Amino acid sequence: MSDRSFLREDLVKISVRFIGDKIDYLLRKFPRQTNSIIITGSDYWKGFFKYSLKNTCNQPNVLTIEKEETKESIDKRLKKLEKPYILITDNFCPELSGEWEYMVYFNSPLRIKGLVSDIKKVENRKGMSVEVLSDWRGYEDFYARAGEDDDRDDIDAMRGWLSRSRCRIAMIDGSGGDCGVCDYCISQGTKGLTEMETALLALLRTRGKAFTRERLFELGYGTHRHDISYPGYGALRGIRMDDALAALFALKNRGLAEFSGWGKTIFIRGI
């Protein structure tokens, strides 16, 4: 909890993280702790993290919450633990009572109802920190995309909380370094980047040297599974190639990307 560059504790106790390799980030972070770890959500991720933390990372105190458990039974288990770490994946557990040290939403949209409750717990000092991990996508869409009509209150509450807390959306590469995309845009006096421009710039900034255009899109679209651990892998999935190219040239025109080379071999580097 003392790493201020990660948690931005000088600004806010709830952090929104756009991380290229979320799995590696969690497996590196959790074994440093002696607290029990409780995993809830999808059966796939519960099994994956429980196995990985216990067998690969030698973390002995890993528990799971099953879907059929009642709120009462969950609260009873939590009371026996001293400020556990809670990892919520994909789907979400019932609202939790009691105290916890650190909570992570993994692969989760911010419009879920439970998150607003967690925010209130942090503000009331019942919990210590909440961290939300997502892929490299535009943060406006990430926390403000409406689903059903009854999500609107949660969306408004999230917008209000982010505004009140002066939350800065951080982007972190696979080595744990801050890409600083949003801070850079603010310092340059720009109006900010679109979702695609943000995804591309984050991907470009994961390495110091230039990409070929073909390699950039191989990583962005997740063409080869052997690249799965590369920061930014799959960041462009769901985006049309023509739109991605247009966003790439928009970055060049803004002075945030540099092109070099001739013919089919064009190198692109983030600035």
PDB file of C-alpha atoms in Angstrom:
ATOM      1  CA  MET A   1       0.000   0.000   0.000  1.00  0.00           C
ATOM      2  CA  SER A   2       2.987   2.318   0.178  1.00  0.00           C
ATOM      3  CA  ASP A   3       3.650   2.491  -3.573  1.00  0.00           C
ATOM      4  CA  ARG A   4       2.184   5.898  -4.323  1.00  0.00           C
ATOM      5  CA  SER A   5       2.930   5.677  -8.040  1.00  0.00           C
ATOM      6  CA  PHE A   6       0.565   2.723  -8.264  1.00  0.00           C
ATOM      7  CA  LEU A   7      -2.241   3.779  -5.943  1.00  0.00           C
ATOM      8  CA  ARG A   8      -2.020   7.542  -6.361  1.00  0.00           C
ATOM      9  CA  GLU A   9      -2.923   7.768  -2.671  1.00  0.00           C
ATOM     10  CA  ASP A  10      -2.170  11.469  -2.710  1.00  0.00           C
ATOM     11  CA  LEU A  11      -5.213  11.903  -4.953  1.00  0.00           C
ATOM     12  CA  VAL A  12      -7.600   9.031  -4.406  1.00  0.00           C
ATOM     13  CA  LYS A  13      -8.046   5.656  -2.750  1.00  0.00           C
ATOM     14  CA  ILE A  14      -9.950   4.111  -5.644  1.00  0.00           C
ATOM     15  CA  SER A  15      -7.769   3.645  -8.719  1.00  0.00           C
ATOM     16  CA  VAL A  16      -8.830   2.886 -12.278  1.00  0.00           C
ATOM     17  CA  ARG A  17      -6.098   0.935 -14.040  1.00  0.00           C
ATOM     18  CA  PHE A  18      -5.777   0.263 -17.761  1.00  0.00           C
ATOM     19  CA  ILE A  19      -3.199  -2.524 -17.803  1.00  0.00           C
ATOM     20  CA  GLY A  20      -1.881  -4.569 -20.699  1.00  0.00           C
ATOM     21  CA  ASP A  21      -1.248  -7.749 -18.703  1.00  0.00           C
ATOM     22  CA  LYS A  22      -3.680  -7.744 -15.784  1.00  0.00           C
ATOM     23  CA  ILE A  23      -2.940 -11.364 -14.847  1.00  0.00           C
ATOM     24  CA  ASP A  24       0.803 -10.844 -14.475  1.00  0.00           C
ATOM     25  CA  TYR A  25       0.154  -7.660 -12.482  1.00  0.00           C
ATOM     26  CA  LEU A  26      -2.042  -9.503  -9.952  1.00  0.00           C
ATOM     27  CA  LEU A  27       0.212 -12.545  -9.633  1.00  0.00           C
ATOM     28  CA  ARG A  28       3.147 -10.240  -8.892  1.00  0.00           C
ATOM     29  CA  LYS A  29       1.199  -8.090  -6.442  1.00  0.00           C
ATOM     30  CA  PHE A  30      -0.685 -10.610  -4.313  1.00  0.00           C
ATOM     31  CA  PRO A  31       2.158 -12.891  -3.107  1.00  0.00           C
ATOM     32  CA  ARG A  32       3.777  -9.922  -1.388  1.00  0.00           C
ATOM     33  CA  GLN A  33       0.951  -9.905   1.138  1.00  0.00           C
ATOM     34  CA  THR A  34       0.304 -12.081   4.195  1.00  0.00           C
ATOM     35  CA  ASN A  35      -3.432 -11.348   4.160  1.00  0.00           C
ATOM     36  CA  SER A  36      -5.932 -13.999   3.098  1.00  0.00           C
ATOM     37  CA  ILE A  37      -7.162 -13.636  -0.480  1.00  0.00           C
ATOM     38  CA  ILE A  38     -10.828 -14.194  -1.307  1.00  0.00           C
ATOM     39  CA  ILE A  39     -11.776 -14.737  -4.952  1.00  0.00           C
ATOM     40  CA  THR A  40     -15.316 -14.424  -6.284  1.00  0.00           C
ATOM     41  CA  GLY A  41     -17.018 -14.162  -9.670  1.00  0.00           C
ATOM     42  CA  SER A  42     -16.671 -16.451 -12.681  1.00  0.00           C
ATOM     43  CA  ASP A  43     -15.821 -20.116 -12.132  1.00  0.00           C
ATOM     44  CA  TYR A  44     -13.028 -19.938 -14.723  1.00  0.00           C
ATOM     45  CA  TRP A  45     -11.144 -17.061 -13.094  1.00  0.00           C
ATOM     46  CA  LYS A  46     -11.742 -18.368  -9.565  1.00  0.00           C
ATOM     47  CA  GLY A  47     -10.117 -21.668 -10.542  1.00  0.00           C
ATOM     48  CA  PHE A  48      -7.313 -20.003 -12.458  1.00  0.00           C
ATOM     49  CA  PHE A  49      -6.277 -17.557  -9.737  1.00  0.00           C
ATOM     50  CA  LYS A  50      -6.706 -20.055  -6.903  1.00  0.00           C
ATOM     51  CA  TYR A  51      -4.416 -22.549  -8.653  1.00  0.00           C
ATOM     52  CA  SER A  52      -1.893 -19.919  -9.744  1.00  0.00           C
ATOM     53  CA  LEU A  53      -1.656 -18.187  -6.362  1.00  0.00           C
ATOM     54  CA  LYS A  54      -1.365 -21.415  -4.354  1.00  0.00           C
ATOM     55  CA  ASN A  55       0.902 -23.424  -6.663  1.00  0.00           C
ATOM     56  CA  THR A  56       2.920 -20.891  -8.623  1.00  0.00           C
ATOM     57  CA  CYS A  57       3.158 -18.087  -6.071  1.00  0.00           C
ATOM     58  CA  ASN A  58       3.115 -20.147  -2.848  1.00  0.00           C
ATOM     59  CA  GLN A  59       0.267 -18.083  -1.397  1.00  0.00           C
ATOM     60  CA  PRO A  60      -1.367 -20.435   1.150  1.00  0.00           C
ATOM     61  CA  ASN A  61      -4.440 -18.469   2.225  1.00  0.00           C
ATOM     62  CA  VAL A  62      -6.632 -18.460  -0.893  1.00  0.00           C
ATOM     63  CA  LEU A  63     -10.396 -18.874  -0.497  1.00  0.00           C
ATOM     64  CA  THR A  64     -13.299 -18.645  -2.942  1.00  0.00           C
ATOM     65  CA  ILE A  65     -16.895 -17.470  -2.628  1.00  0.00           C
ATOM     66  CA  GLU A  66     -19.401 -19.627  -4.485  1.00  0.00           C
ATOM     67  CA  LYS A  67     -22.503 -18.296  -6.228  1.00  0.00           C
ATOM     68  CA  GLU A  68     -24.896 -20.301  -4.083  1.00  0.00           C
ATOM     69  CA  GLU A  69     -23.578 -18.872  -0.811  1.00  0.00           C
ATOM     70  CA  THR A  70     -25.858 -16.477   1.059  1.00  0.00           C
ATOM     71  CA  LYS A  71     -24.804 -13.020   2.208  1.00  0.00           C
ATOM     72  CA  GLU A  72     -25.018 -14.195   5.825  1.00  0.00           C
ATOM     73  CA  SER A  73     -22.635 -17.117   5.302  1.00  0.00           C
ATOM     74  CA  ILE A  74     -20.184 -14.923   3.392  1.00  0.00           C
ATOM     75  CA  ASP A  75     -20.205 -12.271   6.129  1.00  0.00           C
ATOM     76  CA  LYS A  76     -19.629 -14.963   8.747  1.00  0.00           C
ATOM     77  CA  ARG A  77     -16.550 -16.203   6.866  1.00  0.00           C
ATOM     78  CA  LEU A  78     -15.215 -12.675   6.425  1.00  0.00           C
ATOM     79  CA  LYS A  79     -15.474 -11.932  10.149  1.00  0.00           C
ATOM     80  CA  LYS A  80     -13.061 -14.782  10.874  1.00  0.00           C
ATOM     81  CA  LEU A  81     -10.397 -13.222   8.659  1.00  0.00           C
ATOM     82  CA  GLU A  82      -8.289 -10.191   9.469  1.00  0.00           C
ATOM     83  CA  LYS A  83      -8.742  -7.594   6.704  1.00  0.00           C
ATOM     84  CA  PRO A  84      -8.592  -9.927   3.694  1.00  0.00           C
ATOM     85  CA  TYR A  85      -7.812  -9.004   0.112  1.00  0.00           C
ATOM     86  CA  ILE A  86     -10.803  -9.470  -2.195  1.00  0.00           C
ATOM     87  CA  LEU A  87     -10.537 -10.225  -5.921  1.00  0.00           C
ATOM     88  CA  ILE A  88     -13.797  -9.844  -7.878  1.00  0.00           C
ATOM     89  CA  THR A  89     -13.772 -11.297 -11.405  1.00  0.00           C
ATOM     90  CA  ASP A  90     -16.291 -10.817 -14.226  1.00  0.00           C
ATOM     91  CA  ASN A  91     -19.426 -11.513 -12.176  1.00  0.00           C
ATOM     92  CA  PHE A  92     -20.003 -10.085  -8.768  1.00  0.00           C
ATOM     93  CA  CYS A  93     -20.671 -11.369  -5.299  1.00  0.00           C
ATOM     94  CA  PRO A  94     -23.375 -10.040  -2.941  1.00  0.00           C
ATOM     95  CA  GLU A  95     -22.599  -6.801  -1.133  1.00  0.00           C
ATOM     96  CA  LEU A  96     -19.935  -7.484   1.467  1.00  0.00           C
ATOM     97  CA  SER A  97     -20.038  -6.380   5.091  1.00  0.00           C
ATOM     98  CA  GLY A  98     -17.141  -6.139   7.495  1.00  0.00           C
ATOM     99  CA  GLU A  99     -13.673  -4.783   6.787  1.00  0.00           C
ATOM    100  CA  TRP A 100     -11.199  -5.606   4.048  1.00  0.00           C
ATOM    101  CA  GLU A 101      -7.735  -4.280   3.276  1.00  0.00           C
ATOM    102  CA  TYR A 102      -7.732  -4.171  -0.497  1.00  0.00           C
ATOM    103  CA  MET A 103     -10.283  -4.960  -3.206  1.00  0.00           C
ATOM    104  CA  VAL A 104      -9.661  -5.521  -6.926  1.00  0.00           C
ATOM    105  CA  TYR A 105     -12.229  -5.587  -9.728  1.00  0.00           C
ATOM    106  CA  PHE A 106     -10.674  -7.694 -12.481  1.00  0.00           C
ATOM    107  CA  ASN A 107     -12.103  -7.467 -16.019  1.00  0.00           C
ATOM    108  CA  SER A 108     -15.085  -5.506 -14.714  1.00  0.00           C
ATOM    109  CA  PRO A 109     -17.098  -2.574 -16.064  1.00  0.00           C
ATOM    110  CA  LEU A 110     -17.524   0.285 -13.611  1.00  0.00           C
ATOM    111  CA  ARG A 111     -21.291   0.462 -13.980  1.00  0.00           C
ATOM    112  CA  ILE A 112     -21.922  -2.387 -11.535  1.00  0.00           C
ATOM    113  CA  LYS A 113     -24.020  -1.644  -8.490  1.00  0.00           C
ATOM    114  CA  GLY A 114     -21.569  -3.071  -5.963  1.00  0.00           C
ATOM    115  CA  LEU A 115     -18.839  -0.604  -6.805  1.00  0.00           C
ATOM    116  CA  VAL A 116     -20.786   2.429  -5.611  1.00  0.00           C
ATOM    117  CA  SER A 117     -21.263   0.667  -2.257  1.00  0.00           C
ATOM    118  CA  ASP A 118     -17.525  -0.092  -2.113  1.00  0.00           C
ATOM    119  CA  ILE A 119     -16.752   3.556  -2.782  1.00  0.00           C
ATOM    120  CA  LYS A 120     -18.905   4.581   0.159  1.00  0.00           C
ATOM    121  CA  LYS A 121     -17.061   2.104   2.382  1.00  0.00           C
ATOM    122  CA  VAL A 122     -13.734   3.618   1.430  1.00  0.00           C
ATOM    123  CA  GLU A 123     -15.061   7.122   2.043  1.00  0.00           C
ATOM    124  CA  ASN A 124     -16.297   5.923   5.451  1.00  0.00           C
ATOM    125  CA  ARG A 125     -12.913   4.299   6.138  1.00  0.00           C
ATOM    126  CA  LYS A 126     -14.330   0.786   6.502  1.00  0.00           C
ATOM    127  CA  GLY A 127     -12.098  -0.419   3.684  1.00  0.00           C
ATOM    128  CA  MET A 128      -8.632   0.646   2.628  1.00  0.00           C
ATOM    129  CA  SER A 129      -8.313   0.602  -1.164  1.00  0.00           C
ATOM    130  CA  VAL A 130     -10.241  -0.413  -4.259  1.00  0.00           C
ATOM    131  CA  GLU A 131      -8.514  -0.973  -7.593  1.00  0.00           C
ATOM    132  CA  VAL A 132     -10.291  -1.514 -10.926  1.00  0.00           C
ATOM    133  CA  LEU A 133      -8.351  -3.251 -13.715  1.00  0.00           C
ATOM    134  CA  SER A 134      -9.386  -3.075 -17.351  1.00  0.00           C
ATOM    135  CA  ASP A 135      -7.958  -3.277 -20.835  1.00  0.00           C
ATOM    136  CA  TRP A 136      -6.664  -0.225 -22.660  1.00  0.00           C
ATOM    137  CA  ARG A 137      -9.921   1.431 -23.681  1.00  0.00           C
ATOM    138  CA  GLY A 138     -11.269   4.947 -23.497  1.00  0.00           C
ATOM    139  CA  TYR A 139     -12.122   5.699 -19.892  1.00  0.00           C
ATOM    140  CA  GLU A 140     -15.256   7.678 -20.784  1.00  0.00           C
ATOM    141  CA  ASP A 141     -16.789   4.601 -22.392  1.00  0.00           C
ATOM    142  CA  PHE A 142     -15.382   2.363 -19.659  1.00  0.00           C
ATOM    143  CA  TYR A 143     -17.185   3.929 -16.748  1.00  0.00           C
ATOM    144  CA  ALA A 144     -20.081   5.721 -18.413  1.00  0.00           C
ATOM    145  CA  ARG A 145     -21.471   3.235 -20.957  1.00  0.00           C
ATOM    146  CA  ALA A 146     -25.072   2.540 -19.966  1.00  0.00           C
ATOM    147  CA  GLY A 147     -26.538  -0.937 -19.982  1.00  0.00           C
ATOM    148  CA  GLU A 148     -30.069  -1.239 -18.681  1.00  0.00           C
ATOM    149  CA  ASP A 149     -32.027   1.858 -17.707  1.00  0.00           C
ATOM    150  CA  ASP A 150     -31.691   1.044 -14.015  1.00  0.00           C
ATOM    151  CA  ASP A 151     -27.913   1.459 -14.327  1.00  0.00           C
ATOM    152  CA  ARG A 152     -28.295   5.212 -14.790  1.00  0.00           C
ATOM    153  CA  ASP A 153     -28.111   6.044 -11.063  1.00  0.00           C
ATOM    154  CA  ASP A 154     -24.887   4.087 -10.736  1.00  0.00           C
ATOM    155  CA  ILE A 155     -23.398   5.788 -13.785  1.00  0.00           C
ATOM    156  CA  ASP A 156     -24.265   9.233 -12.428  1.00  0.00           C
ATOM    157  CA  ALA A 157     -22.884   8.284  -9.015  1.00  0.00           C
ATOM    158  CA  MET A 158     -19.618   7.097 -10.602  1.00  0.00           C
ATOM    159  CA  ARG A 159     -19.255  10.283 -12.646  1.00  0.00           C
ATOM    160  CA  GLY A 160     -19.935  12.365  -9.558  1.00  0.00           C
ATOM    161  CA  TRP A 161     -17.437  10.442  -7.471  1.00  0.00           C
ATOM    162  CA  LEU A 162     -14.702  10.710 -10.097  1.00  0.00           C
ATOM    163  CA  SER A 163     -15.349  14.424 -10.360  1.00  0.00           C
ATOM    164  CA  ARG A 164     -15.342  15.033  -6.581  1.00  0.00           C
ATOM    165  CA  SER A 165     -12.227  12.972  -5.982  1.00  0.00           C
ATOM    166  CA  ARG A 166     -10.212  14.575  -8.788  1.00  0.00           C
ATOM    167  CA  CYS A 167      -9.482  11.020  -9.936  1.00  0.00           C
ATOM    168  CA  ARG A 168      -6.826  10.791 -12.611  1.00  0.00           C
ATOM    169  CA  ILE A 169      -7.140   7.870 -15.006  1.00  0.00           C
ATOM    170  CA  ALA A 170      -3.760   6.128 -14.941  1.00  0.00           C
ATOM    171  CA  MET A 171      -2.338   3.894 -17.672  1.00  0.00           C
ATOM    172  CA  ILE A 172       0.302   1.371 -16.646  1.00  0.00           C
ATOM    173  CA  ASP A 173       2.467  -0.769 -18.907  1.00  0.00           C
ATOM    174  CA  GLY A 174       3.488  -4.361 -18.226  1.00  0.00           C
ATOM    175  CA  SER A 175       6.678  -3.399 -16.413  1.00  0.00           C
ATOM    176  CA  GLY A 176       4.746  -1.335 -13.874  1.00  0.00           C
ATOM    177  CA  GLY A 177       5.792   2.010 -15.335  1.00  0.00           C
ATOM    178  CA  ASP A 178       3.251   4.792 -15.748  1.00  0.00           C
ATOM    179  CA  CYS A 179       2.636   5.500 -19.439  1.00  0.00           C
ATOM    180  CA  GLY A 180       1.291   8.905 -18.462  1.00  0.00           C
ATOM    181  CA  VAL A 181      -0.906   9.252 -21.535  1.00  0.00           C
ATOM    182  CA  CYS A 182      -3.590  11.378 -19.877  1.00  0.00           C
ATOM    183  CA  ASP A 183      -1.067  13.470 -17.951  1.00  0.00           C
ATOM    184  CA  TYR A 184       0.860  14.026 -21.164  1.00  0.00           C
ATOM    185  CA  CYS A 185      -2.245  15.217 -23.007  1.00  0.00           C
ATOM    186  CA  ILE A 186      -3.092  17.627 -20.208  1.00  0.00           C
ATOM    187  CA  SER A 187       0.426  19.019 -20.103  1.00  0.00           C
ATOM    188  CA  GLN A 188       0.402  19.545 -23.859  1.00  0.00           C
ATOM    189  CA  GLY A 189      -2.878  21.476 -23.705  1.00  0.00           C
ATOM    190  CA  THR A 190      -4.753  19.060 -25.979  1.00  0.00           C
ATOM    191  CA  LYS A 191      -8.422  18.240 -25.661  1.00  0.00           C
ATOM    192  CA  GLY A 192      -7.673  14.575 -24.979  1.00  0.00           C
ATOM    193  CA  LEU A 193      -7.680  11.467 -27.140  1.00  0.00           C
ATOM    194  CA  THR A 194     -10.434   9.300 -28.545  1.00  0.00           C
ATOM    195  CA  GLU A 195     -10.798   5.694 -27.387  1.00  0.00           C
ATOM    196  CA  MET A 196      -8.892   4.315 -30.383  1.00  0.00           C
ATOM    197  CA  GLU A 197      -6.150   6.941 -30.187  1.00  0.00           C
ATOM    198  CA  THR A 198      -5.681   6.161 -26.487  1.00  0.00           C
ATOM    199  CA  ALA A 199      -5.465   2.401 -27.165  1.00  0.00           C
ATOM    200  CA  LEU A 200      -2.945   2.918 -29.961  1.00  0.00           C
ATOM    201  CA  LEU A 201      -0.777   5.362 -28.024  1.00  0.00           C
ATOM    202  CA  ALA A 202      -0.712   3.065 -24.982  1.00  0.00           C
ATOM    203  CA  LEU A 203       0.361   0.181 -27.223  1.00  0.00           C
ATOM    204  CA  LEU A 204       3.033   2.291 -28.935  1.00  0.00           C
ATOM    205  CA  ARG A 205       4.476   3.385 -25.593  1.00  0.00           C
ATOM    206  CA  THR A 206       5.055  -0.134 -24.283  1.00  0.00           C
ATOM    207  CA  ARG A 207       8.508  -0.205 -25.856  1.00  0.00           C
ATOM    208  CA  GLY A 208      11.166   2.349 -26.625  1.00  0.00           C
ATOM    209  CA  LYS A 209      11.870   1.387 -30.231  1.00  0.00           C
ATOM    210  CA  ALA A 210       9.555   1.558 -33.227  1.00  0.00           C
ATOM    211  CA  PHE A 211       7.067  -1.045 -34.471  1.00  0.00           C
ATOM    212  CA  THR A 212       6.452  -1.956 -38.057  1.00  0.00           C
ATOM    213  CA  ARG A 213       2.829  -1.247 -38.900  1.00  0.00           C
ATOM    214  CA  GLU A 214       2.206  -4.974 -39.395  1.00  0.00           C
ATOM    215  CA  ARG A 215       3.662  -5.829 -35.971  1.00  0.00           C
ATOM    216  CA  LEU A 216       1.662  -3.083 -34.296  1.00  0.00           C
ATOM    217  CA  PHE A 217      -1.588  -4.515 -35.619  1.00  0.00           C
ATOM    218  CA  GLU A 218      -0.553  -8.109 -34.887  1.00  0.00           C
ATOM    219  CA  LEU A 219      -0.255  -7.147 -31.221  1.00  0.00           C
ATOM    220  CA  GLY A 220      -3.262  -4.842 -31.209  1.00  0.00           C
ATOM    221  CA  TYR A 221      -5.614  -7.433 -32.679  1.00  0.00           C
ATOM    222  CA  GLY A 222      -4.082 -10.354 -30.771  1.00  0.00           C
ATOM    223  CA  THR A 223      -3.208 -12.331 -33.903  1.00  0.00           C
ATOM    224  CA  HIS A 224      -0.699 -14.705 -32.280  1.00  0.00           C
ATOM    225  CA  ARG A 225      -1.284 -16.368 -28.918  1.00  0.00           C
ATOM    226  CA  HIS A 226       2.454 -16.432 -28.173  1.00  0.00           C
ATOM    227  CA  ASP A 227       2.188 -12.638 -27.761  1.00  0.00           C
ATOM    228  CA  ILE A 228      -0.461 -12.951 -25.045  1.00  0.00           C
ATOM    229  CA  SER A 229       1.858 -11.722 -22.267  1.00  0.00           C
ATOM    230  CA  TYR A 230       2.852  -8.614 -24.234  1.00  0.00           C
ATOM    231  CA  PRO A 231       1.492  -5.357 -22.768  1.00  0.00           C
ATOM    232  CA  GLY A 232      -1.329  -4.127 -24.990  1.00  0.00           C
ATOM    233  CA  TYR A 233      -2.098  -7.536 -26.521  1.00  0.00           C
ATOM    234  CA  GLY A 234      -5.607  -7.415 -28.027  1.00  0.00           C
ATOM    235  CA  ALA A 235      -6.113  -3.723 -27.248  1.00  0.00           C
ATOM    236  CA  LEU A 236      -7.606  -3.064 -30.709  1.00  0.00           C
ATOM    237  CA  ARG A 237     -10.035  -5.993 -30.851  1.00  0.00           C
ATOM    238  CA  GLY A 238     -13.455  -4.913 -32.062  1.00  0.00           C
ATOM    239  CA  ILE A 239     -12.024  -1.873 -33.874  1.00  0.00           C
ATOM    240  CA  ARG A 240     -12.128  -1.740 -37.697  1.00  0.00           C
ATOM    241  CA  MET A 241      -8.724  -1.622 -39.377  1.00  0.00           C
ATOM    242  CA  ASP A 242      -9.627   1.515 -41.357  1.00  0.00           C
ATOM    243  CA  ASP A 243     -10.659   3.261 -38.137  1.00  0.00           C
ATOM    244  CA  ALA A 244      -7.452   2.166 -36.393  1.00  0.00           C
ATOM    245  CA  LEU A 245      -5.366   3.499 -39.288  1.00  0.00           C
ATOM    246  CA  ALA A 246      -7.248   6.809 -39.181  1.00  0.00           C
ATOM    247  CA  ALA A 247      -6.562   7.037 -35.422  1.00  0.00           C
ATOM    248  CA  LEU A 248      -2.880   6.280 -36.053  1.00  0.00           C
ATOM    249  CA  PHE A 249      -2.592   9.171 -38.519  1.00  0.00           C
ATOM    250  CA  ALA A 250      -4.479  11.401 -36.072  1.00  0.00           C
ATOM    251  CA  LEU A 251      -1.778  10.645 -33.479  1.00  0.00           C
ATOM    252  CA  LYS A 252       0.886  11.526 -36.060  1.00  0.00           C
ATOM    253  CA  ASN A 253      -0.841  14.832 -36.809  1.00  0.00           C
ATOM    254  CA  ARG A 254      -0.980  15.608 -33.065  1.00  0.00           C
ATOM    255  CA  GLY A 255       2.742  14.971 -32.754  1.00  0.00           C
ATOM    256  CA  LEU A 256       2.235  11.868 -30.577  1.00  0.00           C
ATOM    257  CA  ALA A 257       3.495   9.312 -33.135  1.00  0.00           C
ATOM    258  CA  GLU A 258       6.396   9.347 -35.550  1.00  0.00           C
ATOM    259  CA  PHE A 259       6.558   7.509 -38.893  1.00  0.00           C
ATOM    260  CA  SER A 260       9.753   6.509 -40.695  1.00  0.00           C
ATOM    261  CA  GLY A 261      10.766   4.212 -43.550  1.00  0.00           C
ATOM    262  CA  TRP A 262       9.609   3.689 -47.112  1.00  0.00           C
ATOM    263  CA  GLY A 263       7.196   1.480 -49.054  1.00  0.00           C
ATOM    264  CA  LYS A 264       5.780  -1.465 -47.153  1.00  0.00           C
ATOM    265  CA  THR A 265       8.262  -1.143 -44.280  1.00  0.00           C
ATOM    266  CA  ILE A 266       6.958   1.771 -42.265  1.00  0.00           C
ATOM    267  CA  PHE A 267       8.078   2.109 -38.651  1.00  0.00           C
ATOM    268  CA  ILE A 268       5.892   3.783 -36.038  1.00  0.00           C
ATOM    269  CA  ARG A 269       7.074   5.061 -32.678  1.00  0.00           C
ATOM    270  CA  GLY A 270       5.135   6.662 -29.834  1.00  0.00           C
ATOM    271  CA  ILE A 271       6.431  10.010 -28.605  1.00  0.00           C
TER     272      ILE A 271
END
